[in-house]
Amino acid sequence: MYSTLAEFKEYLWIADSSQDSELTMYLNSAYELLNKLLEVDTFNEWVKTENVKLITESNFWEVYNIYLKNKPVQEIQEINWVNYTWDYLITNWRKVSFADRTFLYKLNNYWMISVKYKYWYSSIPSDLKLMEMMLASGMYQNKWYEWISSYKLWDEQITFGWKDKESADNLYFSFKYLYDKWKNFNLPN
């Protein structure tokens, strides 16, 4: 989880602890959903080994690039199970450029290389926490609503919906704004 239970309870204005296990379940579900939406495994500290395509860009210096799945990449530890300690440049949180011609030139004949790298945020950005709490809050609020949208019985007809459509729209567009900021750029095939 990116948010703590205490932060989530404060977000919902809940003071007692009678619903703690249920709220934790919603936070865990929102954590998984957010990671899936943003196409990452996690933003927490992690070391991962990933098979990636080595891309050669034809220019004077013959730069080799890889695009890793998770962000923000902090360090490259191994390439093809060999410790990698030479220079590299990380841009856009996950694009890694290598200019080491001796080591990487040997790898150029491979379609895929294995890269072990560390990625993390030392402290999770507040907008990621907010998105997780918005998703969890939506799950929590939905338990109070029926999934029936309307019914009609003889001359009586009732249509269910948000009490305040504007607040629902504002919540959606607030989340969409944050989501667009964090959504991964497309990785090359």
Steps between C-alpha positions, in 0.01 A plus 500: 500500500610855437271656763479400861174394661515813717531724190208323336281529810580871519413532128158338570451684830475174696615512861419156645678174427196278446553488120881477492521156339246595232675830427835320475343262248383796289844659517666175389255465212556861396878446516475204261259682269713815487812300415310322224365828361846657501661181363761458773566232760536751782643842582639368828868404523564188302775315315383332184654293224336566167562378147507797264579572139831674437448783250790646303464857385710573195697806578863594531544356848292184450278539808313197632164554668263288704155581632422347838146433621514651847589849608686691627814301424772582749784270401595218266654213693554220247476437128479136393594393853825702500542792740474824305698792641563714190333826409138529389241775480140469624241726338120512524519288817558176305694548177858390557770597250838329496805620311736221610599354166719218630250330731178572311637439153526132593130507592386657172432160342246416769131573448450524872730567791442442869524814713491507878415846628380683809210742487315690770384824647663568834167652600189436294376819327182638651305490173557123473369462854202719410416289192515182709269655761261625230469148358463344845243763597299421188500131594399586857221736387362248247412256776225742606338518157284243330620381162146544365486815289120528484174310542137546405202341669158596363493877504798542736843550346829568679839569343807470720814709449744731668342747738720768348610432144745792510694348790523168314628678189751701701629184665538328163680792335725552805606135484536517120731801531727318746480177301612672178800640683615155617396286206797330340618609164475228237790263499642393165423147381 
